[in-house]
CSV table of C-alpha atoms and ligand atoms in Angstrom, one decimal:
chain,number,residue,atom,x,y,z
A,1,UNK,CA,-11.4,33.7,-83.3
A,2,UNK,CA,-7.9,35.3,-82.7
A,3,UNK,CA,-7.5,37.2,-79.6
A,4,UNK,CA,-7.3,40.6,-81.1
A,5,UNK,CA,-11.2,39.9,-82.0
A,6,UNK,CA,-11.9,39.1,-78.7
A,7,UNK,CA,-10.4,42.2,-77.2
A,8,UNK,CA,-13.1,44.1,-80.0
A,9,UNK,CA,-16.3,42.4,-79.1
A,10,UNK,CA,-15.5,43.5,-75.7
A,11,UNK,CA,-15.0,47.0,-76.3
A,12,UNK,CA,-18.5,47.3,-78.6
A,13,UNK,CA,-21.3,49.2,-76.0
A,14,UNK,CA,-24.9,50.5,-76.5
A,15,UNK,CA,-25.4,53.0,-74.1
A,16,UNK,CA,-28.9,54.1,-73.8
A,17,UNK,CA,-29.7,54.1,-77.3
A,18,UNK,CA,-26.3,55.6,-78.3
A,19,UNK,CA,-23.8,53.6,-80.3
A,20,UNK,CA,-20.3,54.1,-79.0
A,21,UNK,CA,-18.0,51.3,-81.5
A,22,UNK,CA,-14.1,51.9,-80.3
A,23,UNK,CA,-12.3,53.2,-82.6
A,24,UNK,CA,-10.2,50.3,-82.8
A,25,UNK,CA,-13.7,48.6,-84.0
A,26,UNK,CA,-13.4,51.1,-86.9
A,27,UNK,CA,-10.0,50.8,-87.6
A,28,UNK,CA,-9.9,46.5,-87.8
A,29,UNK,CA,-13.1,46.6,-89.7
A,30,UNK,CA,-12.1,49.6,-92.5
A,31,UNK,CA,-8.6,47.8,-93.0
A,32,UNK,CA,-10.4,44.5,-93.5
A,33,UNK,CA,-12.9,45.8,-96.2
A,34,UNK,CA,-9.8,46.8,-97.7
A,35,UNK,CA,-7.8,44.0,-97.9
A,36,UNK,CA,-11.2,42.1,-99.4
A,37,UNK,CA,-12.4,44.7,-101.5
A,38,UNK,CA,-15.7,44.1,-99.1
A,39,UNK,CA,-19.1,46.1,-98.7
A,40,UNK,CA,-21.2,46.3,-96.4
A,41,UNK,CA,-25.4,46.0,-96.8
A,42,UNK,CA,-27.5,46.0,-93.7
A,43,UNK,CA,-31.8,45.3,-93.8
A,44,UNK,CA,-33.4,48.0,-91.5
A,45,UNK,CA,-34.3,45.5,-89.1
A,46,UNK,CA,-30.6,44.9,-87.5
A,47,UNK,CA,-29.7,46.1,-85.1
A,48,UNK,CA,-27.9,50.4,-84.9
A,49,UNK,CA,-24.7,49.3,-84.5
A,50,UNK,CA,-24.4,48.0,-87.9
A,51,UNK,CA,-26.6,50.4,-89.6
A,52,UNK,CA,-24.0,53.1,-88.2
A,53,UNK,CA,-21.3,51.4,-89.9
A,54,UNK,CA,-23.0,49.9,-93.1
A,55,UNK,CA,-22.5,51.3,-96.0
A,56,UNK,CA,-25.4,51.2,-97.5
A,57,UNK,CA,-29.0,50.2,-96.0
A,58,UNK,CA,-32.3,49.4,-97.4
A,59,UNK,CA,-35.5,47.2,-97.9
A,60,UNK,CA,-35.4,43.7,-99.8
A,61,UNK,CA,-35.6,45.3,-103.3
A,62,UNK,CA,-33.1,48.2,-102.9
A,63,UNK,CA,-30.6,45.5,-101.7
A,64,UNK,CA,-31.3,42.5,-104.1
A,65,UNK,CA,-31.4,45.6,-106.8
A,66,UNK,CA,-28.0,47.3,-105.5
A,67,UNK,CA,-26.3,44.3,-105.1
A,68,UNK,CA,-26.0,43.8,-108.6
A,69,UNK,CA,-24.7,47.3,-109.6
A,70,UNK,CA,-21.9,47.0,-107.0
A,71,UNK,CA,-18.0,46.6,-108.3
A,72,UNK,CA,-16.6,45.3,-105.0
A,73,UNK,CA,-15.7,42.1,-105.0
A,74,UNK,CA,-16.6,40.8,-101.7
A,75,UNK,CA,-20.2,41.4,-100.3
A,76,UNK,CA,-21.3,41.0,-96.8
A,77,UNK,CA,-24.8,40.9,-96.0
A,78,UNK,CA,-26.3,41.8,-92.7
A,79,UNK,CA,-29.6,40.1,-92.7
A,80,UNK,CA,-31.3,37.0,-92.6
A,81,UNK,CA,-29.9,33.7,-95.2
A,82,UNK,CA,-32.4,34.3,-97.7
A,83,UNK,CA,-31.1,38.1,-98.4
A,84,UNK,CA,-27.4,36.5,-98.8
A,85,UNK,CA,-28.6,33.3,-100.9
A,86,UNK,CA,-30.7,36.5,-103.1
A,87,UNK,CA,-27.3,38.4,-103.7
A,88,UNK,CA,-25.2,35.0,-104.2
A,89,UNK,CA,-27.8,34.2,-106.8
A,90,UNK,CA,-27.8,37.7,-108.7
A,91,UNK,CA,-24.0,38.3,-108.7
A,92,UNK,CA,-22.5,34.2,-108.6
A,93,UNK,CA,-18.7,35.0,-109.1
A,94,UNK,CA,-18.4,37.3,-106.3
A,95,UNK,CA,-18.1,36.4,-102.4
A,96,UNK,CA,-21.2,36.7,-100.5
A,97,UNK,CA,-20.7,36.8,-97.0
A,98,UNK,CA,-23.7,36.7,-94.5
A,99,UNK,CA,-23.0,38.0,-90.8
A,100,UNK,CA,-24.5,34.8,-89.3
A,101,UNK,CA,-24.9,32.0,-91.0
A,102,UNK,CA,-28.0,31.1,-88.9
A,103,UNK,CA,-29.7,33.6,-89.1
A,104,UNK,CA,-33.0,32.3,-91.1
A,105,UNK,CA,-36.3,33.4,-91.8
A,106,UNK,CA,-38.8,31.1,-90.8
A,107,UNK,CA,-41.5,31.9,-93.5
A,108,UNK,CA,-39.0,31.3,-96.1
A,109,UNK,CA,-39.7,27.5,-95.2
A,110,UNK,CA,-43.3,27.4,-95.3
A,111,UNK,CA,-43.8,26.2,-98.5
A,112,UNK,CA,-43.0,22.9,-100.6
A,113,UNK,CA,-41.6,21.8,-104.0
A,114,UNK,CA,-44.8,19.6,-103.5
A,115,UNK,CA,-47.7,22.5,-102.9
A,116,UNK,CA,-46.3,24.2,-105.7
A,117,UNK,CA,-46.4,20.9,-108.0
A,118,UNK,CA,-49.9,20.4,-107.5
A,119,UNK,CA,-51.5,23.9,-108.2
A,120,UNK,CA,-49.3,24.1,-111.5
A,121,UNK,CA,-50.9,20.5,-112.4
A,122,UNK,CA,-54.5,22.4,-111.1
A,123,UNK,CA,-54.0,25.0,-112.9
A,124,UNK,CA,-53.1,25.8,-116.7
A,125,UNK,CA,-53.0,29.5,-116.6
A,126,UNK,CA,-50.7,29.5,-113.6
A,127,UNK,CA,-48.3,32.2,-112.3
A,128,UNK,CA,-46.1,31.2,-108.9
A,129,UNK,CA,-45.7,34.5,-107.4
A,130,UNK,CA,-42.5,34.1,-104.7
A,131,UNK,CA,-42.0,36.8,-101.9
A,132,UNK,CA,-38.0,37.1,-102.1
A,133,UNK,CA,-38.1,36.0,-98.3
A,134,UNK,CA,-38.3,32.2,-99.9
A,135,UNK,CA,-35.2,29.4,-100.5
A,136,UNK,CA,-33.4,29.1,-103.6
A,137,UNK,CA,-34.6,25.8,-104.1
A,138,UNK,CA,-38.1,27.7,-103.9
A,139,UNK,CA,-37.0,30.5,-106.0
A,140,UNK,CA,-35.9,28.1,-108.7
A,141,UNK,CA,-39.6,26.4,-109.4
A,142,UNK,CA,-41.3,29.8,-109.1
A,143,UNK,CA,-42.3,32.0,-112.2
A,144,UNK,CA,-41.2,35.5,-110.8
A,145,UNK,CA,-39.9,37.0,-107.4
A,146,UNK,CA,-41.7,39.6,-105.5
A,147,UNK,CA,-40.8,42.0,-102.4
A,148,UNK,CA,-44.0,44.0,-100.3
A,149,UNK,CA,-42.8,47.2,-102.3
A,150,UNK,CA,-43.0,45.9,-106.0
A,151,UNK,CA,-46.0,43.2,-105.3
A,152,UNK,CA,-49.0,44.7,-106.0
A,153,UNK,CA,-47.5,45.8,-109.6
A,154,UNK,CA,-45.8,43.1,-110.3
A,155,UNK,CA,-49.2,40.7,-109.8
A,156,UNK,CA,-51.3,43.6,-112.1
A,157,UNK,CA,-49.4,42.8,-114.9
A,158,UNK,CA,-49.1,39.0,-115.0
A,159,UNK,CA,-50.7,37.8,-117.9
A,160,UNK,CA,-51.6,35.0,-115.9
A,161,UNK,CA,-55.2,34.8,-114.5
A,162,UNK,CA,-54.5,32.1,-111.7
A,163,UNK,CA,-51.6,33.4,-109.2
A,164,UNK,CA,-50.3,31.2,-106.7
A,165,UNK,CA,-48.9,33.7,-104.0
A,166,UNK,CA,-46.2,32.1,-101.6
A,167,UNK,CA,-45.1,31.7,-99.2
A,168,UNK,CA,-46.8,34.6,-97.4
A,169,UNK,CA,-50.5,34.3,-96.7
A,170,UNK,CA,-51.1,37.8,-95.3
A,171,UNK,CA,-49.0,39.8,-98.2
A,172,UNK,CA,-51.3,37.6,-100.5
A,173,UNK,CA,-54.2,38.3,-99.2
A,174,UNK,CA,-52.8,42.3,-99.3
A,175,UNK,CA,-52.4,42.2,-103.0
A,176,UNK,CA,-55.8,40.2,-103.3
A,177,UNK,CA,-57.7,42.7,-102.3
A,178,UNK,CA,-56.1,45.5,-104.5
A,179,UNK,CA,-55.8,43.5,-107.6
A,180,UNK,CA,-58.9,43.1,-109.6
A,181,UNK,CA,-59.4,40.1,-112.0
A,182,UNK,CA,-56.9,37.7,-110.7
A,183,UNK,CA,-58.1,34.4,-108.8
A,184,UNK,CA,-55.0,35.1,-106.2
A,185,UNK,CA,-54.7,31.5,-104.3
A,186,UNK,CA,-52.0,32.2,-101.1
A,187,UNK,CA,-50.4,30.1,-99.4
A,188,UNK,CA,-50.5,29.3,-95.7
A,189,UNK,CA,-47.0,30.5,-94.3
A,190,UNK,CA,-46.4,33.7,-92.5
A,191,UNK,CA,-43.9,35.7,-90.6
A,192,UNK,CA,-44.4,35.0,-86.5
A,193,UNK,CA,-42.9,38.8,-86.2
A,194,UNK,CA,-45.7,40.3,-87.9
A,195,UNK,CA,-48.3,37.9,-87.8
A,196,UNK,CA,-48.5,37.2,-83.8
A,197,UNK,CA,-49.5,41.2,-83.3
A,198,UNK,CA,-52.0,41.5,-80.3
A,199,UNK,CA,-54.6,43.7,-82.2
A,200,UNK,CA,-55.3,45.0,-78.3
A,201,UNK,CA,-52.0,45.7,-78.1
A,202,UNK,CA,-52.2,48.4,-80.8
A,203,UNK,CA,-55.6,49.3,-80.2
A,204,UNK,CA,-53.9,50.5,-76.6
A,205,UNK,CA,-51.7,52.7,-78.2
A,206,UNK,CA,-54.1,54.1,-80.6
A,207,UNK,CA,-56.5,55.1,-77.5
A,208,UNK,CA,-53.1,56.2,-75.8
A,209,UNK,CA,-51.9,58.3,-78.6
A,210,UNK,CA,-54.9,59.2,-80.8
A,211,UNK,CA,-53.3,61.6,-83.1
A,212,UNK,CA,-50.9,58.8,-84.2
A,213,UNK,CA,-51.2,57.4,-87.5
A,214,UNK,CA,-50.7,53.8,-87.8
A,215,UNK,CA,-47.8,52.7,-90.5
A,216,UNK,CA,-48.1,48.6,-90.5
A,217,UNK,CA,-46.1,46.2,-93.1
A,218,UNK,CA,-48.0,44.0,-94.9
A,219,UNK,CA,-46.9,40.6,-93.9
A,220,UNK,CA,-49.1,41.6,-90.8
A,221,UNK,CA,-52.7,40.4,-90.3
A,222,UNK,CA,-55.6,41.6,-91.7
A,223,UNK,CA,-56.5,42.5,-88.4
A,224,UNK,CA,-54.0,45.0,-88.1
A,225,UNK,CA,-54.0,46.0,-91.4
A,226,UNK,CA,-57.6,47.3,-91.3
A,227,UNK,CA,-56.5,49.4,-88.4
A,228,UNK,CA,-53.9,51.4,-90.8
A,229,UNK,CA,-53.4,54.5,-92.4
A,230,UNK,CA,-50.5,52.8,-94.8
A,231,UNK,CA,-49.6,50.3,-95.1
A,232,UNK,CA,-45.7,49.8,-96.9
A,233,UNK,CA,-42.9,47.8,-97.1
A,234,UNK,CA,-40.0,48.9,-94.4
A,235,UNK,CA,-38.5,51.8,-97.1
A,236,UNK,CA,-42.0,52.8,-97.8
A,237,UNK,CA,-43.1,53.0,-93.7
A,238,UNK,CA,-39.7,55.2,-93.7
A,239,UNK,CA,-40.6,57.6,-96.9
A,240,UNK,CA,-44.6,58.2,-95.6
A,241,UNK,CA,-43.2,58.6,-92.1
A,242,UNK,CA,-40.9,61.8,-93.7
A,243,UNK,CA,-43.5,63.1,-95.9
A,244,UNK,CA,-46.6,63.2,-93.8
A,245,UNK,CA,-47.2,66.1,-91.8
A,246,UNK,CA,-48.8,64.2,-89.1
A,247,UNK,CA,-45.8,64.4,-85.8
A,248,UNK,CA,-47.1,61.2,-84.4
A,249,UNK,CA,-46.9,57.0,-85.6
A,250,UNK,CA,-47.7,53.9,-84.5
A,251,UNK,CA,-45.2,51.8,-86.4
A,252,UNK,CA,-46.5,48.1,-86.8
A,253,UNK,CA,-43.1,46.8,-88.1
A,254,UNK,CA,-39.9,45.0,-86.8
A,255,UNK,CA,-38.3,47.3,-84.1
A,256,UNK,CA,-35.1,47.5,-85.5
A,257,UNK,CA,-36.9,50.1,-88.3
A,258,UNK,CA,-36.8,52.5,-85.3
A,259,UNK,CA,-33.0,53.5,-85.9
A,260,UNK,CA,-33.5,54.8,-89.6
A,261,UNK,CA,-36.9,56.5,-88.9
A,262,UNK,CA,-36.0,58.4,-85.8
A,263,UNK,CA,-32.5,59.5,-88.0
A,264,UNK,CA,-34.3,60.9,-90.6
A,265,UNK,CA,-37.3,62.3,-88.5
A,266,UNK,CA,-35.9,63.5,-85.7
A,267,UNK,CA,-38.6,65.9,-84.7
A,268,UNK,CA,-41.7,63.2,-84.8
A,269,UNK,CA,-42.0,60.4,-82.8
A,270,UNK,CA,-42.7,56.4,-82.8
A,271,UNK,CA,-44.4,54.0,-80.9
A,272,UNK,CA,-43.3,50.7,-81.3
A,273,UNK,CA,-45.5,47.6,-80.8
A,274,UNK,CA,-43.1,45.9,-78.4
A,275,UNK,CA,-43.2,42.1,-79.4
A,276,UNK,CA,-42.0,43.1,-82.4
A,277,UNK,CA,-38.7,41.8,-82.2
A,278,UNK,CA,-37.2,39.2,-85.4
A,279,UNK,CA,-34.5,37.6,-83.5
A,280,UNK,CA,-32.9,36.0,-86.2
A,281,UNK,CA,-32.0,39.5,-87.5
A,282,UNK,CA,-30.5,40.5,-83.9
A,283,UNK,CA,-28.1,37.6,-84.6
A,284,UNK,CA,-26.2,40.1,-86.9
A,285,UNK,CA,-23.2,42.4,-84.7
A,286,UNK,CA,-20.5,44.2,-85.8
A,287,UNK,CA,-18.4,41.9,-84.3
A,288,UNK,CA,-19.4,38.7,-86.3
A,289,UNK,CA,-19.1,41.2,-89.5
A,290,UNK,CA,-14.9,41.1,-88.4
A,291,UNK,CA,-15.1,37.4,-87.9
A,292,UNK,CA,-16.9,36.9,-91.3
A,293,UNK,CA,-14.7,38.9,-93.5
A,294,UNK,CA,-11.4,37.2,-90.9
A,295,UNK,CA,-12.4,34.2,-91.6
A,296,UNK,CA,-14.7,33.5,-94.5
A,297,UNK,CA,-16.5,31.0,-92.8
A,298,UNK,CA,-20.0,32.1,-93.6
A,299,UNK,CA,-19.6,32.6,-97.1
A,300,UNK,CA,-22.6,31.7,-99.5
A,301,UNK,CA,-22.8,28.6,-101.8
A,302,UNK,CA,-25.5,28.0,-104.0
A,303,UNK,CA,-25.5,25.5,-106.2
A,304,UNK,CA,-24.7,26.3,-110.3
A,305,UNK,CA,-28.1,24.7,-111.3
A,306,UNK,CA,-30.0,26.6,-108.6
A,307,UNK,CA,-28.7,29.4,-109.6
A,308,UNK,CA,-29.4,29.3,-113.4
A,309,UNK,CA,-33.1,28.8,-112.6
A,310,UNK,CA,-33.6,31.3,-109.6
A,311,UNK,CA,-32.0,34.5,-111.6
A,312,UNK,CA,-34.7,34.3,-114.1
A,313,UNK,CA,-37.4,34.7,-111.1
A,314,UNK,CA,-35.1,37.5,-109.9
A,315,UNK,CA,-33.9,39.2,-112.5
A,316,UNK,CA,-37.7,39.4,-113.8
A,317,UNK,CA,-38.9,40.6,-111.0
A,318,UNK,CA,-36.0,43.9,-111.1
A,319,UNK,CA,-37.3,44.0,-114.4
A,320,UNK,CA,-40.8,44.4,-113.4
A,321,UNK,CA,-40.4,46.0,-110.1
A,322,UNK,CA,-38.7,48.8,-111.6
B,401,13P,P1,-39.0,44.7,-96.7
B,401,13P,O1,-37.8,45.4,-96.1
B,401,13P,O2,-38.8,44.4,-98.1
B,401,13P,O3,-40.2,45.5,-96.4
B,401,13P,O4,-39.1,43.3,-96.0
B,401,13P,C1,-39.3,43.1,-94.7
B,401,13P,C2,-38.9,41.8,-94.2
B,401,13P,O5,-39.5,41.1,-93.5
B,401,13P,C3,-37.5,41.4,-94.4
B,401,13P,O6,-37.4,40.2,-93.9
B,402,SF4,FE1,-38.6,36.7,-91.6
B,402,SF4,FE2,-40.3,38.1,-90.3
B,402,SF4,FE3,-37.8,38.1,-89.5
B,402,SF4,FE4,-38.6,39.3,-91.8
B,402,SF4,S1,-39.2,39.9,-89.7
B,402,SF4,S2,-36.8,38.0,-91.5
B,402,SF4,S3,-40.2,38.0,-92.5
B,402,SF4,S4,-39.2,36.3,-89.5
């Protein structure tokens, strides 16, 4: 890291809740999107400094969707590896950068080329259903992609009766009970953000704020999600947050959500469940952005036959998700 990149990372500050980026921060970071013809998408989950500078932020299915509609020719993805590998995999000739190259999901990894291999050999009428927060290598032996805001229609209209839903147990079990007529077998993984929830813990706020409603994700438990009054993927917590008249919500998702929803309703307010914290996200800063486009160094590569057989999972599912 060059010393002028130093002398930035030291001048970033979060005071209180307010982002104050030098304007040198500004300047370095505007003249290197330009010299690299570079975007840049953040998840809602990162942390405000970047969502202040990003130029453009959404769930997994705007940004997997987006991604592929964009001219620039460099990318640079503020998220977790999977979202990067996603974008690499939908748009191969251009440069995917993530933020952090470490930053990983853990449920992506909770499933095996092997569990997969023996329900398809169970099953004849077999349809792998992959949440997009998966591996290419998973992607690849999978049938179609899902995210929590296109799942529950995607799954309706498989023609498939048997689904095998990975690698998320809980959004499985979400679209289980919605969808009629379809023997949904999920898999065991789960997210330790959403799935490690203290029910007490929002009970508590309930009784503390009893005129909040309750907006929960649905990679969390059953537990929690019998407790809510919607349950949506991060873009969809926003959007019924806006719309509903009610002034008050419990939100049962990552904290770094907080940011857009207190944006766009600034009259109403949140409660935030306070273990909610995915710490591979809060590996992404504005600063690392700089290195990454500086330096290239966390550039994606996925390999050529990966990629032909992941797209097709992808592709149908921003055919189907529409
Ligand atoms: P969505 O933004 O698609 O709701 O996904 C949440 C998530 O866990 C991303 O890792
Ligand atoms: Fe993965 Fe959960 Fe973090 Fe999302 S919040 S990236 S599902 S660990």
């Amino acid at each position: 890291m060059s010393l002028v990149y130093t002398y930035v990372i030291l001048i970033e500050k979060s005071l209180g809740g307010v982002i104050i980026l030098e304007k040198n921060t500004i300047k370095i970071l505007n003249q290197l999107k330009e010299k690299e013809d570079a975007v840049i998408l953040a998840h809602y989950y990162v942390d405000s400094e970047i969502q202040e500078i990003a130029d453009y932020i959404g769930d997994s299915f705007f940004l997997a969707q987006l991604a592929s509609k964009l001219e620039d020719r460099t990318i640079v993805m503020a998220g977790v590896y999977f979202m990067g590998e996603s974008i690499k995999i939908l748009n191969p000739d251009k440069n995917v950068l993530l933020v952090d190259k470490t930053a990983d999901c853990p449920m992506a990894h909770m499933i095996t080329r092997e569990k997969i291999e023996a329900m398809r050999n169970k099953y004849d009428d077999l349809a792998v259903v992959c949440y997009i927060n998966s591996t290419a290598n998973i992607k690849a032996l999978s049938d179609v992609c899902v995210t929590s805001s296109n799942a529950l229609k995607i799954v309706e209209n498989l023609e498939e009766k048997n689904i095998f839903f990975i690698p998320d147990g809980n959004l499985a079990r979400y679209v289980a009970k919605s969808v009629q007529n379809k023997n949904i077998i999920a898999n065991d993984g789960y997210c330790p953000v959403h799935n490690n929830i203290d029910v007490n813990e929002l009970k508590e706020l309930k009784s503390k704020f009893p005129k909040a409603k309750i907006l929960a994700h649905p990679e969390c438990h059953s537990d929690i999600l019998s407790l809510a009054d919607f349950i949506g993927s991060t873009k969809g917590i926003i959007n019924m947050a806006k719309k509903d008249d009610c002034q008050e919500f419990i939100i049962a998702t990552e904290k770094g959500i907080s940011y857009m929803l207190e944006k766009e309703c600034p009259n109403k307010s949140f409660y935030f469940i306070d273990s909610m914290i995915c710490h591979d996200m809060k590996l992404n800063s504005v600063s690392k952005i700089i290195d990454a486009l500086e330096s290239k160094a966390t550039e994606v590569i996925v390999d050529k036959s990966i990629v032909d057989k992941a797209k097709i999972p992808l592709n149908r599912m921003l055919e189907m998700g529409q």
